[in-house]
Amino acid sequence: MAKSTEAQKPPNTKKNKKKGATLDTFYGAKIQNTEQIEDNIQENAPKPSKGNGNSPQTYEEFESEMTKKMEAFWEEKLEIMQKKFTHLQNRYDETEKENQALKARIRQLEDNDHVKEQELVKQSQNTKKLEENIKYLTDKVIDLENRGRRDNLRIIGLPEKPEINTKLDMVIQDIIKENCPEILEQGGNTATDRAHRTPSTLNPQKTTPRNVIAKFQSYQTKEKILQEARKRQFRYKGMPIRVTQDLASSTLNDRKAWNMIFRKARELGLQPRISYPAKLTIYFQGKVWAFNKIEDFQLFAKKRPELCGKFDTENQRARNT
């Protein structure tokens, strides 16, 4: 009879009760859920028996002790979580401060860039003014140098011989007698203050003779000689020479830039002339046209069918080379 009674005992639902799922607490700490904790309390609680004299008061004490352990456990976990949260809060505050500092730095850099841009604009304006002033002063110096040479003539092609170099003053008088004796007949002052070769040192690699610079005492006489030299070819003892106005080297280079156009204009009968300082003038369709720059002349020639294609300096240079 006892065996049948034991067989009919209901299964222990506490053992078969499904355990609750665990909770993933902050930073991976795993805590049993409430149902599992209650099951552990009931399983570990002392069961009253007939012989040992256990009372309900003993179970209550055990339950109170387990409650205190649970409270201590949760307080410990809460303290850990509180420390973690405080640490994160501090990190967040530090990150926020760094972020604000970076924003302030960016604003400062942007302001500095704006200031530098303004300074760069001012420097560009100052540089432009300086360049304009330099160009003005350079042109002024060149003009003063040219005016200081207004009494000079440059003789090109005079042979480089010792008997000529030692008697340049006398050679110049012979050139005047041979090419424009009317100046002497009119009683003009053909005396020169000085005459010399330029440059002062002879370059052995240069086969052409050095130019001769002659400074006349009379500006009017110098002009008369120059006018005669423009009309015809001058000669010295039968050898051809050329007489031109003495000018600064930069002005001479500007004039040389017109050489190809000048020769072509002469072939076309345009009566070209180079006026001071380096201006080209031509006679075309009953008018006198003046040009300060080669680009201006080329644009002018392109618009005239009679001149278009005849002054292509680039093609001419290519053919010459």
PDB file of C-alpha atoms in Angstrom:
ATOM      1  CA  MET A   1       0.000   0.000   0.000  1.00  0.00           C
ATOM      2  CA  ALA A   2       2.858   2.261   0.714  1.00  0.00           C
ATOM      3  CA  LYS A   3       4.386   1.540  -2.673  1.00  0.00           C
ATOM      4  CA  SER A   4       1.276   2.532  -4.531  1.00  0.00           C
ATOM      5  CA  THR A   5       1.071   5.758  -2.607  1.00  0.00           C
ATOM      6  CA  GLU A   6       4.629   6.652  -3.517  1.00  0.00           C
ATOM      7  CA  ALA A   7       3.954   5.854  -7.155  1.00  0.00           C
ATOM      8  CA  GLN A   8       0.958   8.192  -7.158  1.00  0.00           C
ATOM      9  CA  LYS A   9       2.952  11.163  -5.857  1.00  0.00           C
ATOM     10  CA  PRO A  10       2.828  14.063  -8.285  1.00  0.00           C
ATOM     11  CA  PRO A  11       6.044  14.830 -10.033  1.00  0.00           C
ATOM     12  CA  ASN A  12       8.149  17.537  -8.507  1.00  0.00           C
ATOM     13  CA  THR A  13       7.079  20.555 -10.513  1.00  0.00           C
ATOM     14  CA  LYS A  14       9.889  22.566  -8.998  1.00  0.00           C
ATOM     15  CA  LYS A  15      12.466  20.325 -10.665  1.00  0.00           C
ATOM     16  CA  ASN A  16      10.629  20.287 -14.003  1.00  0.00           C
ATOM     17  CA  LYS A  17       9.843  23.938 -13.941  1.00  0.00           C
ATOM     18  CA  LYS A  18      11.548  25.648 -16.887  1.00  0.00           C
ATOM     19  CA  LYS A  19      14.323  27.861 -15.753  1.00  0.00           C
ATOM     20  CA  GLY A  20      14.024  31.515 -16.734  1.00  0.00           C
ATOM     21  CA  ALA A  21      16.396  33.036 -19.290  1.00  0.00           C
ATOM     22  CA  THR A  22      19.402  34.936 -18.038  1.00  0.00           C
ATOM     23  CA  LEU A  23      19.643  38.745 -18.348  1.00  0.00           C
ATOM     24  CA  ASP A  24      22.681  40.330 -19.940  1.00  0.00           C
ATOM     25  CA  THR A  25      23.458  43.169 -17.627  1.00  0.00           C
ATOM     26  CA  PHE A  26      25.650  46.143 -18.338  1.00  0.00           C
ATOM     27  CA  TYR A  27      29.113  45.155 -19.723  1.00  0.00           C
ATOM     28  CA  GLY A  28      28.194  41.490 -20.063  1.00  0.00           C
ATOM     29  CA  ALA A  29      27.331  40.595 -16.450  1.00  0.00           C
ATOM     30  CA  LYS A  30      24.785  37.699 -16.423  1.00  0.00           C
ATOM     31  CA  ILE A  31      22.124  37.752 -13.691  1.00  0.00           C
ATOM     32  CA  GLN A  32      19.539  35.021 -13.079  1.00  0.00           C
ATOM     33  CA  ASN A  33      15.966  36.180 -13.473  1.00  0.00           C
ATOM     34  CA  THR A  34      13.498  36.370 -10.621  1.00  0.00           C
ATOM     35  CA  GLU A  35      11.897  32.987 -11.220  1.00  0.00           C
ATOM     36  CA  GLN A  36      15.183  31.104 -11.077  1.00  0.00           C
ATOM     37  CA  ILE A  37      16.194  32.933  -7.895  1.00  0.00           C
ATOM     38  CA  GLU A  38      12.883  32.012  -6.269  1.00  0.00           C
ATOM     39  CA  ASP A  39      13.371  28.367  -7.298  1.00  0.00           C
ATOM     40  CA  ASN A  40      16.837  28.355  -5.752  1.00  0.00           C
ATOM     41  CA  ILE A  41      15.398  29.785  -2.525  1.00  0.00           C
ATOM     42  CA  GLN A  42      12.703  27.121  -2.334  1.00  0.00           C
ATOM     43  CA  GLU A  43      15.121  24.293  -3.158  1.00  0.00           C
ATOM     44  CA  ASN A  44      17.705  25.414  -0.617  1.00  0.00           C
ATOM     45  CA  ALA A  45      15.186  26.294   2.076  1.00  0.00           C
ATOM     46  CA  PRO A  46      15.095  23.760   5.039  1.00  0.00           C
ATOM     47  CA  LYS A  47      12.032  21.504   4.919  1.00  0.00           C
ATOM     48  CA  PRO A  48      10.220  20.937   8.205  1.00  0.00           C
ATOM     49  CA  SER A  49      10.153  17.356   9.482  1.00  0.00           C
ATOM     50  CA  LYS A  50       8.298  15.620  12.283  1.00  0.00           C
ATOM     51  CA  GLY A  51      11.400  14.762  14.203  1.00  0.00           C
ATOM     52  CA  ASN A  52      13.604  17.775  14.009  1.00  0.00           C
ATOM     53  CA  GLY A  53      11.162  20.418  15.279  1.00  0.00           C
ATOM     54  CA  ASN A  54      11.664  22.966  12.516  1.00  0.00           C
ATOM     55  CA  SER A  55       9.165  25.823  12.625  1.00  0.00           C
ATOM     56  CA  PRO A  56       7.935  28.388   9.978  1.00  0.00           C
ATOM     57  CA  GLN A  57      10.053  30.985  11.766  1.00  0.00           C
ATOM     58  CA  THR A  58      13.257  29.247  10.584  1.00  0.00           C
ATOM     59  CA  TYR A  59      12.129  29.436   6.939  1.00  0.00           C
ATOM     60  CA  GLU A  60      11.397  33.127   7.302  1.00  0.00           C
ATOM     61  CA  GLU A  61      14.878  33.738   8.665  1.00  0.00           C
ATOM     62  CA  PHE A  62      16.367  31.856   5.730  1.00  0.00           C
ATOM     63  CA  GLU A  63      14.264  33.859   3.301  1.00  0.00           C
ATOM     64  CA  SER A  64      15.364  37.108   4.980  1.00  0.00           C
ATOM     65  CA  GLU A  65      18.999  36.059   4.737  1.00  0.00           C
ATOM     66  CA  MET A  66      18.627  35.280   1.027  1.00  0.00           C
ATOM     67  CA  THR A  67      16.883  38.614   0.476  1.00  0.00           C
ATOM     68  CA  LYS A  68      19.771  40.418   2.082  1.00  0.00           C
ATOM     69  CA  LYS A  69      22.232  38.529  -0.140  1.00  0.00           C
ATOM     70  CA  MET A  70      20.191  39.465  -3.177  1.00  0.00           C
ATOM     71  CA  GLU A  71      20.114  43.091  -2.105  1.00  0.00           C
ATOM     72  CA  ALA A  72      23.869  43.072  -1.522  1.00  0.00           C
ATOM     73  CA  PHE A  73      24.410  41.422  -4.895  1.00  0.00           C
ATOM     74  CA  TRP A  74      22.274  44.021  -6.698  1.00  0.00           C
ATOM     75  CA  GLU A  75      23.902  46.858  -4.762  1.00  0.00           C
ATOM     76  CA  GLU A  76      27.318  45.597  -5.864  1.00  0.00           C
ATOM     77  CA  LYS A  77      26.192  45.336  -9.481  1.00  0.00           C
ATOM     78  CA  LEU A  78      24.565  48.755  -9.277  1.00  0.00           C
ATOM     79  CA  GLU A  79      27.765  50.238  -7.871  1.00  0.00           C
ATOM     80  CA  ILE A  80      29.757  48.711 -10.765  1.00  0.00           C
ATOM     81  CA  MET A  81      27.256  50.039 -13.252  1.00  0.00           C
ATOM     82  CA  GLN A  82      27.349  53.427 -11.562  1.00  0.00           C
ATOM     83  CA  LYS A  83      31.163  53.508 -11.860  1.00  0.00           C
ATOM     84  CA  LYS A  84      30.976  52.489 -15.495  1.00  0.00           C
ATOM     85  CA  PHE A  85      28.360  55.144 -16.163  1.00  0.00           C
ATOM     86  CA  THR A  86      30.452  57.767 -14.355  1.00  0.00           C
ATOM     87  CA  HIS A  87      33.470  56.748 -16.417  1.00  0.00           C
ATOM     88  CA  LEU A  88      31.466  57.032 -19.631  1.00  0.00           C
ATOM     89  CA  GLN A  89      30.066  60.374 -18.528  1.00  0.00           C
ATOM     90  CA  ASN A  90      33.580  61.657 -17.883  1.00  0.00           C
ATOM     91  CA  ARG A  91      34.729  60.389 -21.260  1.00  0.00           C
ATOM     92  CA  TYR A  92      31.763  62.070 -22.887  1.00  0.00           C
ATOM     93  CA  ASP A  93      32.531  65.347 -21.126  1.00  0.00           C
ATOM     94  CA  GLU A  94      36.180  65.143 -22.216  1.00  0.00           C
ATOM     95  CA  THR A  95      35.144  64.368 -25.793  1.00  0.00           C
ATOM     96  CA  GLU A  96      32.717  67.265 -25.753  1.00  0.00           C
ATOM     97  CA  LYS A  97      35.435  69.603 -24.487  1.00  0.00           C
ATOM     98  CA  GLU A  98      37.816  68.390 -27.186  1.00  0.00           C
ATOM     99  CA  ASN A  99      35.082  68.857 -29.761  1.00  0.00           C
ATOM    100  CA  GLN A 100      34.455  72.410 -28.614  1.00  0.00           C
ATOM    101  CA  ALA A 101      38.201  73.110 -28.637  1.00  0.00           C
ATOM    102  CA  LEU A 102      38.456  71.774 -32.188  1.00  0.00           C
ATOM    103  CA  LYS A 103      35.508  73.894 -33.285  1.00  0.00           C
ATOM    104  CA  ALA A 104      37.132  76.967 -31.759  1.00  0.00           C
ATOM    105  CA  ARG A 105      40.419  76.085 -33.481  1.00  0.00           C
ATOM    106  CA  ILE A 106      38.648  75.665 -36.821  1.00  0.00           C
ATOM    107  CA  ARG A 107      36.957  79.040 -36.417  1.00  0.00           C
ATOM    108  CA  GLN A 108      40.323  80.583 -35.562  1.00  0.00           C
ATOM    109  CA  LEU A 109      41.939  79.004 -38.633  1.00  0.00           C
ATOM    110  CA  GLU A 110      39.084  80.210 -40.832  1.00  0.00           C
ATOM    111  CA  ASP A 111      39.476  83.711 -39.439  1.00  0.00           C
ATOM    112  CA  ASN A 112      43.230  83.533 -40.016  1.00  0.00           C
ATOM    113  CA  ASP A 113      42.682  82.361 -43.591  1.00  0.00           C
ATOM    114  CA  HIS A 114      40.282  85.246 -44.170  1.00  0.00           C
ATOM    115  CA  VAL A 115      42.803  87.694 -42.767  1.00  0.00           C
ATOM    116  CA  LYS A 116      45.577  86.170 -44.887  1.00  0.00           C
ATOM    117  CA  GLU A 117      43.393  86.426 -47.994  1.00  0.00           C
ATOM    118  CA  GLN A 118      42.821  90.093 -47.287  1.00  0.00           C
ATOM    119  CA  GLU A 119      46.543  90.611 -46.707  1.00  0.00           C
ATOM    120  CA  LEU A 120      47.292  88.737 -49.953  1.00  0.00           C
ATOM    121  CA  VAL A 121      44.916  91.014 -51.859  1.00  0.00           C
ATOM    122  CA  LYS A 122      46.616  94.057 -50.344  1.00  0.00           C
ATOM    123  CA  GLN A 123      50.055  92.663 -51.180  1.00  0.00           C
ATOM    124  CA  SER A 124      48.935  91.992 -54.759  1.00  0.00           C
ATOM    125  CA  GLN A 125      47.707  95.559 -55.041  1.00  0.00           C
ATOM    126  CA  ASN A 126      50.946  96.882 -53.568  1.00  0.00           C
ATOM    127  CA  THR A 127      52.955  94.650 -55.919  1.00  0.00           C
ATOM    128  CA  LYS A 128      50.997  95.950 -58.883  1.00  0.00           C
ATOM    129  CA  LYS A 129      51.643  99.525 -57.802  1.00  0.00           C
ATOM    130  CA  LEU A 130      55.338  98.773 -57.325  1.00  0.00           C
ATOM    131  CA  GLU A 131      55.529  97.211 -60.787  1.00  0.00           C
ATOM    132  CA  GLU A 132      53.846 100.261 -62.267  1.00  0.00           C
ATOM    133  CA  ASN A 133      56.251 102.533 -60.405  1.00  0.00           C
ATOM    134  CA  ILE A 134      59.240 100.445 -61.530  1.00  0.00           C
ATOM    135  CA  LYS A 135      58.071 100.584 -65.138  1.00  0.00           C
ATOM    136  CA  TYR A 136      57.540 104.350 -64.880  1.00  0.00           C
ATOM    137  CA  LEU A 137      60.983 104.872 -63.333  1.00  0.00           C
ATOM    138  CA  THR A 138      62.625 102.546 -65.869  1.00  0.00           C
ATOM    139  CA  ASP A 139      61.019 104.395 -68.764  1.00  0.00           C
ATOM    140  CA  LYS A 140      62.052 107.670 -67.151  1.00  0.00           C
ATOM    141  CA  VAL A 141      65.671 106.574 -66.797  1.00  0.00           C
ATOM    142  CA  ILE A 142      65.743 105.333 -70.405  1.00  0.00           C
ATOM    143  CA  ASP A 143      64.257 108.612 -71.601  1.00  0.00           C
ATOM    144  CA  LEU A 144      66.854 110.576 -69.603  1.00  0.00           C
ATOM    145  CA  GLU A 145      69.631 108.420 -71.042  1.00  0.00           C
ATOM    146  CA  ASN A 146      68.350 108.954 -74.573  1.00  0.00           C
ATOM    147  CA  ARG A 147      68.143 112.704 -74.018  1.00  0.00           C
ATOM    148  CA  GLY A 148      71.692 112.652 -72.691  1.00  0.00           C
ATOM    149  CA  ARG A 149      72.721 111.103 -76.024  1.00  0.00           C
ATOM    150  CA  ARG A 150      70.871 113.636 -78.183  1.00  0.00           C
ATOM    151  CA  ASP A 151      74.151 115.142 -79.455  1.00  0.00           C
ATOM    152  CA  ASN A 152      75.616 111.717 -80.339  1.00  0.00           C
ATOM    153  CA  LEU A 153      75.786 109.825 -83.609  1.00  0.00           C
ATOM    154  CA  ARG A 154      76.450 106.108 -83.942  1.00  0.00           C
ATOM    155  CA  ILE A 155      78.610 105.069 -86.892  1.00  0.00           C
ATOM    156  CA  ILE A 156      78.190 101.410 -87.865  1.00  0.00           C
ATOM    157  CA  GLY A 157      80.545  99.458 -90.133  1.00  0.00           C
ATOM    158  CA  LEU A 158      83.661 101.568 -89.747  1.00  0.00           C
ATOM    159  CA  PRO A 159      86.642  99.178 -90.130  1.00  0.00           C
ATOM    160  CA  GLU A 160      88.453  98.079 -86.982  1.00  0.00           C
ATOM    161  CA  LYS A 161      92.004  99.255 -87.754  1.00  0.00           C
ATOM    162  CA  PRO A 162      94.652 100.826 -85.500  1.00  0.00           C
ATOM    163  CA  GLU A 163      95.119 103.861 -87.782  1.00  0.00           C
ATOM    164  CA  ILE A 164      91.380 104.528 -87.568  1.00  0.00           C
ATOM    165  CA  ASN A 165      90.963 103.874 -83.840  1.00  0.00           C
ATOM    166  CA  THR A 166      93.732 106.317 -82.908  1.00  0.00           C
ATOM    167  CA  LYS A 167      92.335 109.118 -85.090  1.00  0.00           C
ATOM    168  CA  LEU A 168      88.556 108.803 -84.799  1.00  0.00           C
ATOM    169  CA  ASP A 169      88.010 112.593 -84.673  1.00  0.00           C
ATOM    170  CA  MET A 170      89.812 113.063 -87.969  1.00  0.00           C
ATOM    171  CA  VAL A 171      88.015 110.072 -89.514  1.00  0.00           C
ATOM    172  CA  ILE A 172      84.632 111.608 -88.640  1.00  0.00           C
ATOM    173  CA  GLN A 173      85.637 114.861 -90.352  1.00  0.00           C
ATOM    174  CA  ASP A 174      86.648 112.865 -93.435  1.00  0.00           C
ATOM    175  CA  ILE A 175      83.231 111.133 -93.425  1.00  0.00           C
ATOM    176  CA  ILE A 176      81.485 114.538 -93.342  1.00  0.00           C
ATOM    177  CA  LYS A 177      83.644 115.859 -96.192  1.00  0.00           C
ATOM    178  CA  GLU A 178      82.977 112.763 -98.304  1.00  0.00           C
ATOM    179  CA  ASN A 179      79.207 112.498 -97.778  1.00  0.00           C
ATOM    180  CA  CYS A 180      77.833 115.950 -96.888  1.00  0.00           C
ATOM    181  CA  PRO A 181      80.359 118.667 -97.799  1.00  0.00           C
ATOM    182  CA  GLU A 182      77.567 121.268 -97.976  1.00  0.00           C
ATOM    183  CA  ILE A 183      77.534 121.358 -94.168  1.00  0.00           C
ATOM    184  CA  LEU A 184      81.147 122.482 -94.176  1.00  0.00           C
ATOM    185  CA  GLU A 185      80.440 124.977 -96.942  1.00  0.00           C
ATOM    186  CA  GLN A 186      77.655 126.492 -94.854  1.00  0.00           C
ATOM    187  CA  GLY A 187      80.082 126.983 -91.985  1.00  0.00           C
ATOM    188  CA  GLY A 188      78.573 124.413 -89.690  1.00  0.00           C
ATOM    189  CA  ASN A 189      80.360 123.436 -86.503  1.00  0.00           C
ATOM    190  CA  THR A 190      81.355 119.831 -87.104  1.00  0.00           C
ATOM    191  CA  ALA A 191      83.733 119.592 -84.145  1.00  0.00           C
ATOM    192  CA  THR A 192      83.278 116.666 -81.737  1.00  0.00           C
ATOM    193  CA  ASP A 193      83.876 116.605 -78.008  1.00  0.00           C
ATOM    194  CA  ARG A 194      84.905 112.964 -78.087  1.00  0.00           C
ATOM    195  CA  ALA A 195      84.614 109.782 -80.141  1.00  0.00           C
ATOM    196  CA  HIS A 196      85.156 106.193 -79.040  1.00  0.00           C
ATOM    197  CA  ARG A 197      84.399 102.594 -79.852  1.00  0.00           C
ATOM    198  CA  THR A 198      81.729 100.718 -77.960  1.00  0.00           C
ATOM    199  CA  PRO A 199      82.046  98.460 -76.089  1.00  0.00           C
ATOM    200  CA  SER A 200      85.394  99.569 -74.773  1.00  0.00           C
ATOM    201  CA  THR A 201      86.913  96.057 -75.014  1.00  0.00           C
ATOM    202  CA  LEU A 202      87.227  94.091 -78.228  1.00  0.00           C
ATOM    203  CA  ASN A 203      85.442  90.740 -78.411  1.00  0.00           C
ATOM    204  CA  PRO A 204      87.672  88.375 -80.486  1.00  0.00           C
ATOM    205  CA  GLN A 205      84.696  86.125 -81.313  1.00  0.00           C
ATOM    206  CA  LYS A 206      82.833  88.999 -82.974  1.00  0.00           C
ATOM    207  CA  THR A 207      83.856  89.509 -86.631  1.00  0.00           C
ATOM    208  CA  THR A 208      81.952  92.752 -87.241  1.00  0.00           C
ATOM    209  CA  PRO A 209      83.649  96.010 -86.203  1.00  0.00           C
ATOM    210  CA  ARG A 210      82.537  97.799 -83.068  1.00  0.00           C
ATOM    211  CA  ASN A 211      80.324 100.852 -83.409  1.00  0.00           C
ATOM    212  CA  VAL A 212      81.737 104.337 -83.039  1.00  0.00           C
ATOM    213  CA  ILE A 213      79.997 106.884 -80.803  1.00  0.00           C
ATOM    214  CA  ALA A 214      80.699 110.538 -81.647  1.00  0.00           C
ATOM    215  CA  LYS A 215      79.481 113.421 -79.484  1.00  0.00           C
ATOM    216  CA  PHE A 216      79.117 116.658 -81.485  1.00  0.00           C
ATOM    217  CA  GLN A 217      79.403 120.122 -80.009  1.00  0.00           C
ATOM    218  CA  SER A 218      76.453 121.371 -82.093  1.00  0.00           C
ATOM    219  CA  TYR A 219      73.069 119.627 -81.951  1.00  0.00           C
ATOM    220  CA  GLN A 220      72.006 121.331 -85.208  1.00  0.00           C
ATOM    221  CA  THR A 221      75.032 119.982 -87.072  1.00  0.00           C
ATOM    222  CA  LYS A 222      74.371 116.493 -85.734  1.00  0.00           C
ATOM    223  CA  GLU A 223      70.763 116.699 -86.979  1.00  0.00           C
ATOM    224  CA  LYS A 224      71.843 117.828 -90.449  1.00  0.00           C
ATOM    225  CA  ILE A 225      74.252 114.909 -90.746  1.00  0.00           C
ATOM    226  CA  LEU A 226      71.560 112.496 -89.559  1.00  0.00           C
ATOM    227  CA  GLN A 227      69.041 113.837 -92.103  1.00  0.00           C
ATOM    228  CA  GLU A 228      71.555 113.367 -94.929  1.00  0.00           C
ATOM    229  CA  ALA A 229      72.294 109.827 -93.712  1.00  0.00           C
ATOM    230  CA  ARG A 230      68.587 108.988 -93.963  1.00  0.00           C
ATOM    231  CA  LYS A 231      68.489 110.096 -97.585  1.00  0.00           C
ATOM    232  CA  ARG A 232      71.418 108.083 -98.974  1.00  0.00           C
ATOM    233  CA  GLN A 233      74.090 105.518 -98.186  1.00  0.00           C
ATOM    234  CA  PHE A 234      77.150 106.970 -96.446  1.00  0.00           C
ATOM    235  CA  ARG A 235      80.636 105.746 -97.315  1.00  0.00           C
ATOM    236  CA  TYR A 236      84.140 105.991 -95.929  1.00  0.00           C
ATOM    237  CA  LYS A 237      86.817 105.803 -98.635  1.00  0.00           C
ATOM    238  CA  GLY A 238      84.361 103.896-100.813  1.00  0.00           C
ATOM    239  CA  MET A 239      83.322 101.409 -98.066  1.00  0.00           C
ATOM    240  CA  PRO A 240      79.620 101.523 -97.060  1.00  0.00           C
ATOM    241  CA  ILE A 241      78.855 102.638 -93.519  1.00  0.00           C
ATOM    242  CA  ARG A 242      75.681 103.543 -91.671  1.00  0.00           C
ATOM    243  CA  VAL A 243      75.066 106.593 -89.465  1.00  0.00           C
ATOM    244  CA  THR A 244      72.196 106.582 -86.960  1.00  0.00           C
ATOM    245  CA  GLN A 245      71.100 108.318 -83.773  1.00  0.00           C
ATOM    246  CA  ASP A 246      72.859 107.051 -80.664  1.00  0.00           C
ATOM    247  CA  LEU A 247      70.311 105.695 -78.177  1.00  0.00           C
ATOM    248  CA  ALA A 248      70.153 103.581 -75.023  1.00  0.00           C
ATOM    249  CA  SER A 249      70.674  99.842 -75.526  1.00  0.00           C
ATOM    250  CA  SER A 250      67.086  99.001 -74.525  1.00  0.00           C
ATOM    251  CA  THR A 251      65.728 101.508 -77.057  1.00  0.00           C
ATOM    252  CA  LEU A 252      68.007 100.070 -79.754  1.00  0.00           C
ATOM    253  CA  ASN A 253      66.697  96.585 -79.011  1.00  0.00           C
ATOM    254  CA  ASP A 254      63.121  97.849 -79.303  1.00  0.00           C
ATOM    255  CA  ARG A 255      63.983  99.359 -82.672  1.00  0.00           C
ATOM    256  CA  LYS A 256      65.683  96.176 -83.873  1.00  0.00           C
ATOM    257  CA  ALA A 257      62.432  94.292 -83.244  1.00  0.00           C
ATOM    258  CA  TRP A 258      60.931  96.239 -86.182  1.00  0.00           C
ATOM    259  CA  ASN A 259      63.682  95.208 -88.658  1.00  0.00           C
ATOM    260  CA  MET A 260      61.778  92.496 -90.540  1.00  0.00           C
ATOM    261  CA  ILE A 261      58.598  94.543 -90.770  1.00  0.00           C
ATOM    262  CA  PHE A 262      60.598  97.631 -91.729  1.00  0.00           C
ATOM    263  CA  ARG A 263      62.317  95.850 -94.630  1.00  0.00           C
ATOM    264  CA  LYS A 264      59.056  94.401 -95.936  1.00  0.00           C
ATOM    265  CA  ALA A 265      57.298  97.758 -95.659  1.00  0.00           C
ATOM    266  CA  ARG A 266      60.137  99.349 -97.665  1.00  0.00           C
ATOM    267  CA  GLU A 267      59.724  96.673-100.384  1.00  0.00           C
ATOM    268  CA  LEU A 268      56.013  97.477-100.580  1.00  0.00           C
ATOM    269  CA  GLY A 269      56.712 101.202-100.900  1.00  0.00           C
ATOM    270  CA  LEU A 270      55.093 102.158 -97.571  1.00  0.00           C
ATOM    271  CA  GLN A 271      57.890 104.636 -96.738  1.00  0.00           C
ATOM    272  CA  PRO A 272      58.557 103.229 -93.225  1.00  0.00           C
ATOM    273  CA  ARG A 273      60.344 105.241 -90.570  1.00  0.00           C
ATOM    274  CA  ILE A 274      61.343 104.573 -86.981  1.00  0.00           C
ATOM    275  CA  SER A 275      60.657 107.631 -84.845  1.00  0.00           C
ATOM    276  CA  TYR A 276      61.649 108.234 -81.235  1.00  0.00           C
ATOM    277  CA  PRO A 277      61.817 106.174 -79.153  1.00  0.00           C
ATOM    278  CA  ALA A 278      60.821 103.038 -81.104  1.00  0.00           C
ATOM    279  CA  LYS A 279      57.701 103.925 -83.060  1.00  0.00           C
ATOM    280  CA  LEU A 280      57.066 102.676 -86.616  1.00  0.00           C
ATOM    281  CA  THR A 281      55.337 105.004 -89.080  1.00  0.00           C
ATOM    282  CA  ILE A 282      54.181 104.075 -92.601  1.00  0.00           C
ATOM    283  CA  TYR A 283      52.442 105.918 -95.434  1.00  0.00           C
ATOM    284  CA  PHE A 284      49.388 103.923 -96.547  1.00  0.00           C
ATOM    285  CA  GLN A 285      46.331 104.994 -98.580  1.00  0.00           C
ATOM    286  CA  GLY A 286      47.232 108.645 -98.336  1.00  0.00           C
ATOM    287  CA  LYS A 287      47.618 108.627 -94.531  1.00  0.00           C
ATOM    288  CA  VAL A 288      50.477 108.319 -92.063  1.00  0.00           C
ATOM    289  CA  TRP A 289      49.966 105.480 -89.599  1.00  0.00           C
ATOM    290  CA  ALA A 290      51.988 105.118 -86.383  1.00  0.00           C
ATOM    291  CA  PHE A 291      52.422 101.964 -84.253  1.00  0.00           C
ATOM    292  CA  ASN A 292      54.066 101.621 -80.845  1.00  0.00           C
ATOM    293  CA  LYS A 293      53.869  97.795 -80.699  1.00  0.00           C
ATOM    294  CA  ILE A 294      54.382  95.035 -83.244  1.00  0.00           C
ATOM    295  CA  GLU A 295      51.070  93.449 -82.194  1.00  0.00           C
ATOM    296  CA  ASP A 296      49.216  96.646 -83.108  1.00  0.00           C
ATOM    297  CA  PHE A 297      50.774  96.678 -86.568  1.00  0.00           C
ATOM    298  CA  GLN A 298      50.014  92.986 -87.190  1.00  0.00           C
ATOM    299  CA  LEU A 299      46.367  93.542 -86.239  1.00  0.00           C
ATOM    300  CA  PHE A 300      46.258  96.524 -88.586  1.00  0.00           C
ATOM    301  CA  ALA A 301      47.773  94.497 -91.467  1.00  0.00           C
ATOM    302  CA  LYS A 302      45.303  91.607 -90.996  1.00  0.00           C
ATOM    303  CA  LYS A 303      42.354  93.961 -91.495  1.00  0.00           C
ATOM    304  CA  ARG A 304      43.768  95.333 -94.790  1.00  0.00           C
ATOM    305  CA  PRO A 305      43.507  93.007 -97.827  1.00  0.00           C
ATOM    306  CA  GLU A 306      46.499  94.732 -99.463  1.00  0.00           C
ATOM    307  CA  LEU A 307      48.717  93.890 -96.456  1.00  0.00           C
ATOM    308  CA  CYS A 308      47.164  90.685 -95.082  1.00  0.00           C
ATOM    309  CA  GLY A 309      49.643  87.790 -94.967  1.00  0.00           C
ATOM    310  CA  LYS A 310      52.618  89.892 -96.043  1.00  0.00           C
ATOM    311  CA  PHE A 311      53.890  90.697 -92.544  1.00  0.00           C
ATOM    312  CA  ASP A 312      53.822  87.270 -90.892  1.00  0.00           C
ATOM    313  CA  THR A 313      57.001  87.657 -88.852  1.00  0.00           C
ATOM    314  CA  GLU A 314      56.815  84.114 -87.415  1.00  0.00           C
ATOM    315  CA  ASN A 315      56.801  82.503 -90.880  1.00  0.00           C
ATOM    316  CA  GLN A 316      59.591  84.814 -91.986  1.00  0.00           C
ATOM    317  CA  ARG A 317      61.737  83.841 -89.015  1.00  0.00           C
ATOM    318  CA  ALA A 318      61.057  80.151 -89.700  1.00  0.00           C
ATOM    319  CA  ARG A 319      62.162  80.553 -93.330  1.00  0.00           C
ATOM    320  CA  ASN A 320      65.298  82.407 -92.253  1.00  0.00           C
ATOM    321  CA  THR A 321      66.267  79.707 -89.772  1.00  0.00           C
TER     322      THR A 321
END
